[in-house]
């Protein structure tokens, strides 16, 4: 019996691919040997050059967690620098600090960086979690592990790390003077992650539901949830100004 490296079901040796997900057959020895074949930096280089050819099924499943942790930390640093620059301008004009204007509720006692981190984490959970649930239950990949799914998304979308690093560098050098460029880079980062999830849904052989309609459903659900989240954040911010 062979074990599928993607969905981990067992099937006969005569089959050339997994009857559940369509992954090419591979023996147990190869499955055990390949997870340590690529180091993280090699995985990133491969995904930057050829995202669709990166062997994400056989790399360390923690690579996905590492990629998204770096993404969150870099974005938090970028937004914190922008907030610091804005705080200086507010203090110079109004004689108060920007944090005094923003932080007027008990939650505001938390460090600003932690709040920014949690807001981004919530957005990423909506984005990635929706894609994972649709792929697992609507596309019938019920043996798909979340860490493996994160690694797949990282393989298709790790270029987002270069975009966020560029945004951090621009913010550090130019500050609010280059705000428009930072916003463009951050929007591109979101679109890149979104596109990586769409690719993961489309590149699913023998799916239990049509992939095109799955992508449409994904975009509707994600943007409705993000709209609700962002409106709540804005309303809380406005409420604390008065």
PDB file of N, CA and C in Angstrom, residues 44-148:
ATOM      1  N   UNK A  44      12.185  29.588   0.299  1.00  0.00           N
ATOM      2  CA  UNK A  44      11.793  30.922  -0.146  1.00  0.00           C
ATOM      3  C   UNK A  44      12.328  31.227  -1.539  1.00  0.00           C
ATOM      4  N   UNK A  45      13.594  30.900  -1.768  1.00  0.00           N
ATOM      5  CA  UNK A  45      14.176  31.155  -3.082  1.00  0.00           C
ATOM      6  C   UNK A  45      13.438  30.396  -4.173  1.00  0.00           C
ATOM      7  N   UNK A  46      13.105  29.148  -3.894  1.00  0.00           N
ATOM      8  CA  UNK A  46      12.367  28.341  -4.863  1.00  0.00           C
ATOM      9  C   UNK A  46      10.985  28.921  -5.132  1.00  0.00           C
ATOM     10  N   UNK A  47      10.308  29.365  -4.070  1.00  0.00           N
ATOM     11  CA  UNK A  47       8.958  29.913  -4.245  1.00  0.00           C
ATOM     12  C   UNK A  47       8.986  31.265  -4.944  1.00  0.00           C
ATOM     13  N   UNK A  48      10.073  32.035  -4.780  1.00  0.00           N
ATOM     14  CA  UNK A  48      10.181  33.305  -5.491  1.00  0.00           C
ATOM     15  C   UNK A  48      10.423  33.086  -6.981  1.00  0.00           C
ATOM     16  N   UNK A  49      11.219  32.088  -7.317  1.00  0.00           N
ATOM     17  CA  UNK A  49      11.537  31.825  -8.720  1.00  0.00           C
ATOM     18  C   UNK A  49      10.399  31.106  -9.435  1.00  0.00           C
ATOM     19  N   UNK A  50       9.914  30.018  -8.848  1.00  0.00           N
ATOM     20  CA  UNK A  50       8.876  29.196  -9.481  1.00  0.00           C
ATOM     21  C   UNK A  50       7.843  28.771  -8.429  1.00  0.00           C
ATOM     22  N   UNK A  51       6.913  29.640  -8.113  1.00  0.00           N
ATOM     23  CA  UNK A  51       5.955  29.323  -7.044  1.00  0.00           C
ATOM     24  C   UNK A  51       5.186  28.028  -7.273  1.00  0.00           C
ATOM     25  N   UNK A  52       4.751  27.794  -8.501  1.00  0.00           N
ATOM     26  CA  UNK A  52       3.930  26.618  -8.772  1.00  0.00           C
ATOM     27  C   UNK A  52       4.738  25.331  -8.835  1.00  0.00           C
ATOM     28  N   UNK A  53       6.051  25.448  -8.905  1.00  0.00           N
ATOM     29  CA  UNK A  53       6.905  24.262  -8.962  1.00  0.00           C
ATOM     30  C   UNK A  53       7.566  23.941  -7.624  1.00  0.00           C
ATOM     31  N   UNK A  54       7.323  24.742  -6.615  1.00  0.00           N
ATOM     32  CA  UNK A  54       7.943  24.514  -5.307  1.00  0.00           C
ATOM     33  C   UNK A  54       7.341  23.275  -4.643  1.00  0.00           C
ATOM     34  N   UNK A  55       8.171  22.329  -4.203  1.00  0.00           N
ATOM     35  CA  UNK A  55       7.659  21.076  -3.604  1.00  0.00           C
ATOM     36  C   UNK A  55       7.193  21.268  -2.165  1.00  0.00           C
ATOM     37  N   UNK A  56       6.135  22.031  -1.984  1.00  0.00           N
ATOM     38  CA  UNK A  56       5.680  22.370  -0.631  1.00  0.00           C
ATOM     39  C   UNK A  56       5.188  21.157   0.153  1.00  0.00           C
ATOM     40  N   UNK A  57       4.775  20.097  -0.537  1.00  0.00           N
ATOM     41  CA  UNK A  57       4.264  18.916   0.174  1.00  0.00           C
ATOM     42  C   UNK A  57       5.366  18.205   0.951  1.00  0.00           C
ATOM     43  N   UNK A  58       6.624  18.408   0.562  1.00  0.00           N
ATOM     44  CA  UNK A  58       7.704  17.621   1.149  1.00  0.00           C
ATOM     45  C   UNK A  58       8.710  18.463   1.924  1.00  0.00           C
ATOM     46  N   UNK A  59       8.340  19.684   2.256  1.00  0.00           N
ATOM     47  CA  UNK A  59       9.212  20.500   3.098  1.00  0.00           C
ATOM     48  C   UNK A  59       8.674  20.480   4.519  1.00  0.00           C
ATOM     49  N   UNK A  60       9.424  21.077   5.411  1.00  0.00           N
ATOM     50  CA  UNK A  60       8.997  21.148   6.808  1.00  0.00           C
ATOM     51  C   UNK A  60       7.660  21.886   6.910  1.00  0.00           C
ATOM     52  N   UNK A  61       6.638  21.286   7.505  1.00  0.00           N
ATOM     53  CA  UNK A  61       5.324  21.941   7.582  1.00  0.00           C
ATOM     54  C   UNK A  61       5.313  23.197   8.439  1.00  0.00           C
ATOM     55  N   UNK A  62       6.393  23.453   9.187  1.00  0.00           N
ATOM     56  CA  UNK A  62       6.459  24.674   9.995  1.00  0.00           C
ATOM     57  C   UNK A  62       6.822  25.901   9.163  1.00  0.00           C
ATOM     58  N   UNK A  63       7.230  25.696   7.913  1.00  0.00           N
ATOM     59  CA  UNK A  63       7.622  26.830   7.071  1.00  0.00           C
ATOM     60  C   UNK A  63       6.472  27.819   6.885  1.00  0.00           C
ATOM     61  N   UNK A  64       5.252  27.303   6.818  1.00  0.00           N
ATOM     62  CA  UNK A  64       4.103  28.193   6.670  1.00  0.00           C
ATOM     63  C   UNK A  64       3.924  29.102   7.870  1.00  0.00           C
ATOM     64  N   UNK A  65       4.051  28.521   9.082  1.00  0.00           N
ATOM     65  CA  UNK A  65       3.947  29.327  10.305  1.00  0.00           C
ATOM     66  C   UNK A  65       5.023  30.408  10.329  1.00  0.00           C
ATOM     67  N   UNK A  66       6.247  30.043   9.937  1.00  0.00           N
ATOM     68  CA  UNK A  66       7.358  30.998   9.954  1.00  0.00           C
ATOM     69  C   UNK A  66       7.079  32.153   8.994  1.00  0.00           C
ATOM     70  N   UNK A  67       6.600  31.829   7.802  1.00  0.00           N
ATOM     71  CA  UNK A  67       6.329  32.863   6.801  1.00  0.00           C
ATOM     72  C   UNK A  67       5.303  33.871   7.294  1.00  0.00           C
ATOM     73  N   UNK A  68       4.205  33.386   7.851  1.00  0.00           N
ATOM     74  CA  UNK A  68       3.152  34.301   8.283  1.00  0.00           C
ATOM     75  C   UNK A  68       3.539  35.048   9.558  1.00  0.00           C
ATOM     76  N   UNK A  69       4.371  34.448  10.402  1.00  0.00           N
ATOM     77  CA  UNK A  69       4.864  35.164  11.579  1.00  0.00           C
ATOM     78  C   UNK A  69       5.746  36.340  11.156  1.00  0.00           C
ATOM     79  N   UNK A  70       6.627  36.102  10.184  1.00  0.00           N
ATOM     80  CA  UNK A  70       7.473  37.187   9.668  1.00  0.00           C
ATOM     81  C   UNK A  70       6.611  38.280   9.055  1.00  0.00           C
ATOM     82  N   UNK A  71       5.610  37.877   8.292  1.00  0.00           N
ATOM     83  CA  UNK A  71       4.714  38.846   7.661  1.00  0.00           C
ATOM     84  C   UNK A  71       4.037  39.738   8.694  1.00  0.00           C
ATOM     85  N   UNK A  72       3.512  39.142   9.752  1.00  0.00           N
ATOM     86  CA  UNK A  72       2.827  39.918  10.788  1.00  0.00           C
ATOM     87  C   UNK A  72       3.781  40.868  11.505  1.00  0.00           C
ATOM     88  N   UNK A  73       4.965  40.374  11.853  1.00  0.00           N
ATOM     89  CA  UNK A  73       5.922  41.197  12.590  1.00  0.00           C
ATOM     90  C   UNK A  73       6.416  42.374  11.755  1.00  0.00           C
ATOM     91  N   UNK A  74       6.716  42.127  10.485  1.00  0.00           N
ATOM     92  CA  UNK A  74       7.209  43.206   9.622  1.00  0.00           C
ATOM     93  C   UNK A  74       6.124  44.252   9.396  1.00  0.00           C
ATOM     94  N   UNK A  75       4.905  43.808   9.137  1.00  0.00           N
ATOM     95  CA  UNK A  75       3.806  44.762   8.949  1.00  0.00           C
ATOM     96  C   UNK A  75       3.545  45.573  10.214  1.00  0.00           C
ATOM     97  N   UNK A  76       3.632  44.917  11.371  1.00  0.00           N
ATOM     98  CA  UNK A  76       3.439  45.628  12.638  1.00  0.00           C
ATOM     99  C   UNK A  76       4.506  46.703  12.830  1.00  0.00           C
ATOM    100  N   UNK A  77       5.748  46.367  12.497  1.00  0.00           N
ATOM    101  CA  UNK A  77       6.830  47.349  12.604  1.00  0.00           C
ATOM    102  C   UNK A  77       6.600  48.522  11.655  1.00  0.00           C
ATOM    103  N   UNK A  78       6.143  48.235  10.441  1.00  0.00           N
ATOM    104  CA  UNK A  78       5.887  49.298   9.464  1.00  0.00           C
ATOM    105  C   UNK A  78       4.802  50.252   9.952  1.00  0.00           C
ATOM    106  N   UNK A  79       3.681  49.694  10.394  1.00  0.00           N
ATOM    107  CA  UNK A  79       2.568  50.532  10.851  1.00  0.00           C
ATOM    108  C   UNK A  79       2.946  51.294  12.122  1.00  0.00           C
ATOM    109  N   UNK A  80       3.743  50.677  12.989  1.00  0.00           N
ATOM    110  CA  UNK A  80       4.186  51.355  14.209  1.00  0.00           C
ATOM    111  C   UNK A  80       5.047  52.566  13.880  1.00  0.00           C
ATOM    112  N   UNK A  81       5.926  52.431  12.889  1.00  0.00           N
ATOM    113  CA  UNK A  81       6.753  53.564  12.474  1.00  0.00           C
ATOM    114  C   UNK A  81       5.891  54.687  11.901  1.00  0.00           C
ATOM    115  N   UNK A  82       4.888  54.319  11.117  1.00  0.00           N
ATOM    116  CA  UNK A  82       3.987  55.337  10.571  1.00  0.00           C
ATOM    117  C   UNK A  82       3.223  56.048  11.686  1.00  0.00           C
ATOM    118  N   UNK A  83       2.757  55.280  12.677  1.00  0.00           N
ATOM    119  CA  UNK A  83       2.038  55.871  13.799  1.00  0.00           C
ATOM    120  C   UNK A  83       2.947  56.775  14.620  1.00  0.00           C
ATOM    121  N   UNK A  84       4.200  56.386  14.760  1.00  0.00           N
ATOM    122  CA  UNK A  84       5.145  57.219  15.506  1.00  0.00           C
ATOM    123  C   UNK A  84       5.377  58.546  14.793  1.00  0.00           C
ATOM    124  N   UNK A  85       5.512  58.483  13.459  1.00  0.00           N
ATOM    125  CA  UNK A  85       5.687  59.710  12.693  1.00  0.00           C
ATOM    126  C   UNK A  85       4.475  60.614  12.778  1.00  0.00           C
ATOM    127  N   UNK A  86       3.283  60.006  12.710  1.00  0.00           N
ATOM    128  CA  UNK A  86       2.057  60.791  12.833  1.00  0.00           C
ATOM    129  C   UNK A  86       1.937  61.391  14.231  1.00  0.00           C
ATOM    130  N   UNK A  87       2.339  60.647  15.244  1.00  0.00           N
ATOM    131  CA  UNK A  87       2.285  61.130  16.622  1.00  0.00           C
ATOM    132  C   UNK A  87       3.165  62.357  16.801  1.00  0.00           C
ATOM    133  N   UNK A  88       4.329  62.347  16.181  1.00  0.00           N
ATOM    134  CA  UNK A  88       5.220  63.498  16.283  1.00  0.00           C
ATOM    135  C   UNK A  88       4.594  64.731  15.646  1.00  0.00           C
ATOM    136  N   UNK A  89       3.936  64.536  14.495  1.00  0.00           N
ATOM    137  CA  UNK A  89       3.306  65.674  13.824  1.00  0.00           C
ATOM    138  C   UNK A  89       2.141  66.225  14.640  1.00  0.00           C
ATOM    139  N   UNK A  90       1.329  65.328  15.207  1.00  0.00           N
ATOM    140  CA  UNK A  90       0.212  65.769  16.043  1.00  0.00           C
ATOM    141  C   UNK A  90       0.725  66.515  17.267  1.00  0.00           C
ATOM    142  N   UNK A  91       1.787  65.993  17.881  1.00  0.00           N
ATOM    143  CA  UNK A  91       2.345  66.645  19.057  1.00  0.00           C
ATOM    144  C   UNK A  91       2.893  68.020  18.745  1.00  0.00           C
ATOM    145  N   UNK A  92       3.481  68.153  17.564  1.00  0.00           N
ATOM    146  CA  UNK A  92       4.044  69.449  17.185  1.00  0.00           C
ATOM    147  C   UNK A  92       2.954  70.480  16.923  1.00  0.00           C
ATOM    148  N   UNK A  93       1.821  70.033  16.378  1.00  0.00           N
ATOM    149  CA  UNK A  93       0.749  70.969  16.022  1.00  0.00           C
ATOM    150  C   UNK A  93      -0.165  71.261  17.202  1.00  0.00           C
ATOM    151  N   UNK A  94      -0.558  70.190  17.935  1.00  0.00           N
ATOM    152  CA  UNK A  94      -1.579  70.337  18.979  1.00  0.00           C
ATOM    153  C   UNK A  94      -1.022  70.306  20.389  1.00  0.00           C
ATOM    154  N   UNK A  95       0.245  70.018  20.538  1.00  0.00           N
ATOM    155  CA  UNK A  95       0.833  69.974  21.862  1.00  0.00           C
ATOM    156  C   UNK A  95       0.517  68.708  22.624  1.00  0.00           C
ATOM    157  N   UNK A  96       0.002  67.680  21.947  1.00  0.00           N
ATOM    158  CA  UNK A  96      -0.266  66.384  22.570  1.00  0.00           C
ATOM    159  C   UNK A  96       0.332  65.310  21.684  1.00  0.00           C
ATOM    160  N   UNK A  97       0.436  64.146  22.251  1.00  0.00           N
ATOM    161  CA  UNK A  97       0.961  63.035  21.467  1.00  0.00           C
ATOM    162  C   UNK A  97      -0.165  62.340  20.740  1.00  0.00           C
ATOM    163  N   UNK A  98       0.161  61.698  19.628  1.00  0.00           N
ATOM    164  CA  UNK A  98      -0.839  60.975  18.860  1.00  0.00           C
ATOM    165  C   UNK A  98      -1.454  59.837  19.631  1.00  0.00           C
ATOM    166  N   UNK A  99      -0.681  59.239  20.509  1.00  0.00           N
ATOM    167  CA  UNK A  99      -1.235  58.122  21.280  1.00  0.00           C
ATOM    168  C   UNK A  99      -2.300  58.599  22.248  1.00  0.00           C
ATOM    169  N   UNK A 100      -2.194  59.855  22.730  1.00  0.00           N
ATOM    170  CA  UNK A 100      -3.234  60.394  23.608  1.00  0.00           C
ATOM    171  C   UNK A 100      -4.541  60.590  22.855  1.00  0.00           C
ATOM    172  N   UNK A 101      -4.440  60.865  21.566  1.00  0.00           N
ATOM    173  CA  UNK A 101      -5.644  61.044  20.768  1.00  0.00           C
ATOM    174  C   UNK A 101      -6.309  59.704  20.498  1.00  0.00           C
ATOM    175  N   UNK A 102      -5.503  58.687  20.219  1.00  0.00           N
ATOM    176  CA  UNK A 102      -6.038  57.389  19.805  1.00  0.00           C
ATOM    177  C   UNK A 102      -6.448  56.543  20.996  1.00  0.00           C
ATOM    178  N   UNK A 103      -5.608  56.496  21.990  1.00  0.00           N
ATOM    179  CA  UNK A 103      -5.783  55.505  23.049  1.00  0.00           C
ATOM    180  C   UNK A 103      -6.551  56.083  24.233  1.00  0.00           C
ATOM    181  N   UNK A 104      -7.869  55.927  24.209  1.00  0.00           N
ATOM    182  CA  UNK A 104      -8.699  56.450  25.296  1.00  0.00           C
ATOM    183  C   UNK A 104      -9.686  55.409  25.813  1.00  0.00           C
ATOM    184  N   UNK A 105      -9.331  54.163  25.763  1.00  0.00           N
ATOM    185  CA  UNK A 105     -10.179  53.127  26.321  1.00  0.00           C
ATOM    186  C   UNK A 105      -9.294  52.129  27.052  1.00  0.00           C
ATOM    187  N   UNK A 106      -9.871  51.245  27.910  1.00  0.00           N
ATOM    188  CA  UNK A 106      -9.051  50.285  28.655  1.00  0.00           C
ATOM    189  C   UNK A 106      -8.154  49.443  27.771  1.00  0.00           C
ATOM    190  N   UNK A 107      -8.688  49.031  26.620  1.00  0.00           N
ATOM    191  CA  UNK A 107      -7.862  48.227  25.716  1.00  0.00           C
ATOM    192  C   UNK A 107      -6.655  49.022  25.254  1.00  0.00           C
ATOM    193  N   UNK A 108      -6.786  50.339  25.231  1.00  0.00           N
ATOM    194  CA  UNK A 108      -5.695  51.183  24.776  1.00  0.00           C
ATOM    195  C   UNK A 108      -4.500  51.138  25.703  1.00  0.00           C
ATOM    196  N   UNK A 109      -4.676  50.591  26.878  1.00  0.00           N
ATOM    197  CA  UNK A 109      -3.543  50.459  27.783  1.00  0.00           C
ATOM    198  C   UNK A 109      -2.563  49.404  27.297  1.00  0.00           C
ATOM    199  N   UNK A 110      -3.022  48.534  26.409  1.00  0.00           N
ATOM    200  CA  UNK A 110      -2.114  47.561  25.831  1.00  0.00           C
ATOM    201  C   UNK A 110      -1.096  48.307  24.970  1.00  0.00           C
ATOM    202  N   UNK A 111       0.070  47.723  24.767  1.00  0.00           N
ATOM    203  CA  UNK A 111       1.012  48.345  23.837  1.00  0.00           C
ATOM    204  C   UNK A 111       0.393  48.456  22.443  1.00  0.00           C
ATOM    205  N   UNK A 112       0.669  49.552  21.785  1.00  0.00           N
ATOM    206  CA  UNK A 112       0.090  49.786  20.464  1.00  0.00           C
ATOM    207  C   UNK A 112       0.486  48.692  19.484  1.00  0.00           C
ATOM    208  N   UNK A 113       1.746  48.242  19.584  1.00  0.00           N
ATOM    209  CA  UNK A 113       2.204  47.205  18.668  1.00  0.00           C
ATOM    210  C   UNK A 113       1.399  45.917  18.821  1.00  0.00           C
ATOM    211  N   UNK A 114       1.024  45.585  20.058  1.00  0.00           N
ATOM    212  CA  UNK A 114       0.239  44.373  20.283  1.00  0.00           C
ATOM    213  C   UNK A 114      -1.138  44.502  19.650  1.00  0.00           C
ATOM    214  N   UNK A 115      -1.746  45.660  19.770  1.00  0.00           N
ATOM    215  CA  UNK A 115      -3.056  45.878  19.167  1.00  0.00           C
ATOM    216  C   UNK A 115      -2.983  45.775  17.652  1.00  0.00           C
ATOM    217  N   UNK A 116      -1.952  46.375  17.063  1.00  0.00           N
ATOM    218  CA  UNK A 116      -1.781  46.274  15.617  1.00  0.00           C
ATOM    219  C   UNK A 116      -1.569  44.829  15.190  1.00  0.00           C
ATOM    220  N   UNK A 117      -0.780  44.102  15.975  1.00  0.00           N
ATOM    221  CA  UNK A 117      -0.511  42.697  15.676  1.00  0.00           C
ATOM    222  C   UNK A 117      -1.801  41.883  15.712  1.00  0.00           C
ATOM    223  N   UNK A 118      -2.629  42.116  16.735  1.00  0.00           N
ATOM    224  CA  UNK A 118      -3.864  41.348  16.880  1.00  0.00           C
ATOM    225  C   UNK A 118      -4.866  41.674  15.775  1.00  0.00           C
ATOM    226  N   UNK A 119      -4.929  42.935  15.363  1.00  0.00           N
ATOM    227  CA  UNK A 119      -5.827  43.302  14.270  1.00  0.00           C
ATOM    228  C   UNK A 119      -5.409  42.606  12.982  1.00  0.00           C
ATOM    229  N   UNK A 120      -4.102  42.624  12.695  1.00  0.00           N
ATOM    230  CA  UNK A 120      -3.616  41.938  11.501  1.00  0.00           C
ATOM    231  C   UNK A 120      -3.827  40.435  11.590  1.00  0.00           C
ATOM    232  N   UNK A 121      -3.611  39.881  12.779  1.00  0.00           N
ATOM    233  CA  UNK A 121      -3.811  38.447  12.966  1.00  0.00           C
ATOM    234  C   UNK A 121      -5.262  38.065  12.689  1.00  0.00           C
ATOM    235  N   UNK A 122      -6.194  38.894  13.164  1.00  0.00           N
ATOM    236  CA  UNK A 122      -7.600  38.624  12.892  1.00  0.00           C
ATOM    237  C   UNK A 122      -7.911  38.650  11.407  1.00  0.00           C
ATOM    238  N   UNK A 123      -7.347  39.631  10.697  1.00  0.00           N
ATOM    239  CA  UNK A 123      -7.556  39.695   9.254  1.00  0.00           C
ATOM    240  C   UNK A 123      -6.987  38.495   8.524  1.00  0.00           C
ATOM    241  N   UNK A 124      -5.784  38.078   8.922  1.00  0.00           N
ATOM    242  CA  UNK A 124      -5.171  36.905   8.289  1.00  0.00           C
ATOM    243  C   UNK A 124      -5.948  35.633   8.589  1.00  0.00           C
ATOM    244  N   UNK A 125      -6.453  35.517   9.806  1.00  0.00           N
ATOM    245  CA  UNK A 125      -7.252  34.341  10.156  1.00  0.00           C
ATOM    246  C   UNK A 125      -8.514  34.266   9.306  1.00  0.00           C
ATOM    247  N   UNK A 126      -9.133  35.410   9.062  1.00  0.00           N
ATOM    248  CA  UNK A 126     -10.308  35.431   8.186  1.00  0.00           C
ATOM    249  C   UNK A 126      -9.928  34.983   6.783  1.00  0.00           C
ATOM    250  N   UNK A 127      -8.841  35.531   6.271  1.00  0.00           N
ATOM    251  CA  UNK A 127      -8.411  35.250   4.901  1.00  0.00           C
ATOM    252  C   UNK A 127      -8.001  33.794   4.721  1.00  0.00           C
ATOM    253  N   UNK A 128      -7.040  33.363   5.537  1.00  0.00           N
ATOM    254  CA  UNK A 128      -6.506  32.008   5.395  1.00  0.00           C
ATOM    255  C   UNK A 128      -7.500  30.970   5.909  1.00  0.00           C
ATOM    256  N   UNK A 129      -8.171  31.280   7.013  1.00  0.00           N
ATOM    257  CA  UNK A 129      -9.116  30.324   7.581  1.00  0.00           C
ATOM    258  C   UNK A 129     -10.272  30.025   6.649  1.00  0.00           C
ATOM    259  N   UNK A 130     -10.776  31.047   5.955  1.00  0.00           N
ATOM    260  CA  UNK A 130     -11.861  30.820   5.000  1.00  0.00           C
ATOM    261  C   UNK A 130     -11.407  29.912   3.869  1.00  0.00           C
ATOM    262  N   UNK A 131     -10.213  30.177   3.338  1.00  0.00           N
ATOM    263  CA  UNK A 131      -9.692  29.317   2.277  1.00  0.00           C
ATOM    264  C   UNK A 131      -9.500  27.885   2.734  1.00  0.00           C
ATOM    265  N   UNK A 132      -9.004  27.726   3.953  1.00  0.00           N
ATOM    266  CA  UNK A 132      -8.777  26.377   4.488  1.00  0.00           C
ATOM    267  C   UNK A 132     -10.087  25.616   4.663  1.00  0.00           C
ATOM    268  N   UNK A 133     -11.089  26.264   5.235  1.00  0.00           N
ATOM    269  CA  UNK A 133     -12.371  25.594   5.465  1.00  0.00           C
ATOM    270  C   UNK A 133     -13.048  25.221   4.152  1.00  0.00           C
ATOM    271  N   UNK A 134     -12.964  26.110   3.160  1.00  0.00           N
ATOM    272  CA  UNK A 134     -13.561  25.795   1.864  1.00  0.00           C
ATOM    273  C   UNK A 134     -12.838  24.635   1.192  1.00  0.00           C
ATOM    274  N   UNK A 135     -11.512  24.633   1.286  1.00  0.00           N
ATOM    275  CA  UNK A 135     -10.760  23.554   0.645  1.00  0.00           C
ATOM    276  C   UNK A 135     -10.985  22.231   1.353  1.00  0.00           C
ATOM    277  N   UNK A 136     -11.074  22.266   2.648  1.00  0.00           N
ATOM    278  CA  UNK A 136     -11.217  21.019   3.397  1.00  0.00           C
ATOM    279  C   UNK A 136     -12.616  20.423   3.279  1.00  0.00           C
ATOM    280  N   UNK A 137     -13.640  21.262   3.380  1.00  0.00           N
ATOM    281  CA  UNK A 137     -15.005  20.734   3.444  1.00  0.00           C
ATOM    282  C   UNK A 137     -15.768  20.854   2.126  1.00  0.00           C
ATOM    283  N   UNK A 138     -15.582  21.949   1.393  1.00  0.00           N
ATOM    284  CA  UNK A 138     -16.303  22.097   0.135  1.00  0.00           C
ATOM    285  C   UNK A 138     -15.610  21.343  -0.996  1.00  0.00           C
ATOM    286  N   UNK A 139     -14.270  21.368  -0.996  1.00  0.00           N
ATOM    287  CA  UNK A 139     -13.516  20.637  -2.014  1.00  0.00           C
ATOM    288  C   UNK A 139     -13.138  19.231  -1.562  1.00  0.00           C
ATOM    289  N   UNK A 140     -13.659  18.827  -0.410  1.00  0.00           N
ATOM    290  CA  UNK A 140     -13.546  17.443   0.066  1.00  0.00           C
ATOM    291  C   UNK A 140     -12.111  17.007   0.349  1.00  0.00           C
ATOM    292  N   UNK A 141     -11.280  17.908   0.903  1.00  0.00           N
ATOM    293  CA  UNK A 141      -9.926  17.541   1.319  1.00  0.00           C
ATOM    294  C   UNK A 141      -9.901  17.436   2.843  1.00  0.00           C
ATOM    295  N   UNK A 142     -10.618  16.453   3.367  1.00  0.00           N
ATOM    296  CA  UNK A 142     -10.866  16.379   4.805  1.00  0.00           C
ATOM    297  C   UNK A 142      -9.648  15.951   5.613  1.00  0.00           C
ATOM    298  N   UNK A 143      -8.608  15.461   4.949  1.00  0.00           N
ATOM    299  CA  UNK A 143      -7.385  15.093   5.662  1.00  0.00           C
ATOM    300  C   UNK A 143      -6.322  16.194   5.605  1.00  0.00           C
ATOM    301  N   UNK A 144      -6.683  17.335   5.040  1.00  0.00           N
ATOM    302  CA  UNK A 144      -5.732  18.439   4.913  1.00  0.00           C
ATOM    303  C   UNK A 144      -5.469  19.070   6.274  1.00  0.00           C
ATOM    304  N   UNK A 145      -4.194  19.121   6.666  1.00  0.00           N
ATOM    305  CA  UNK A 145      -3.804  19.745   7.924  1.00  0.00           C
ATOM    306  C   UNK A 145      -3.581  21.232   7.720  1.00  0.00           C
ATOM    307  N   UNK A 146      -3.849  22.021   8.769  1.00  0.00           N
ATOM    308  CA  UNK A 146      -3.740  23.472   8.649  1.00  0.00           C
ATOM    309  C   UNK A 146      -2.299  23.907   8.409  1.00  0.00           C
ATOM    310  N   UNK A 147      -1.331  23.249   9.048  1.00  0.00           N
ATOM    311  CA  UNK A 147       0.062  23.645   8.839  1.00  0.00           C
ATOM    312  C   UNK A 147       0.505  23.369   7.405  1.00  0.00           C
ATOM    313  N   UNK A 148       0.031  22.273   6.826  1.00  0.00           N
ATOM    314  CA  UNK A 148       0.347  21.975   5.430  1.00  0.00           C
ATOM    315  C   UNK A 148      -0.296  23.001   4.500  1.00  0.00           C
TER     316      UNK A 148
END
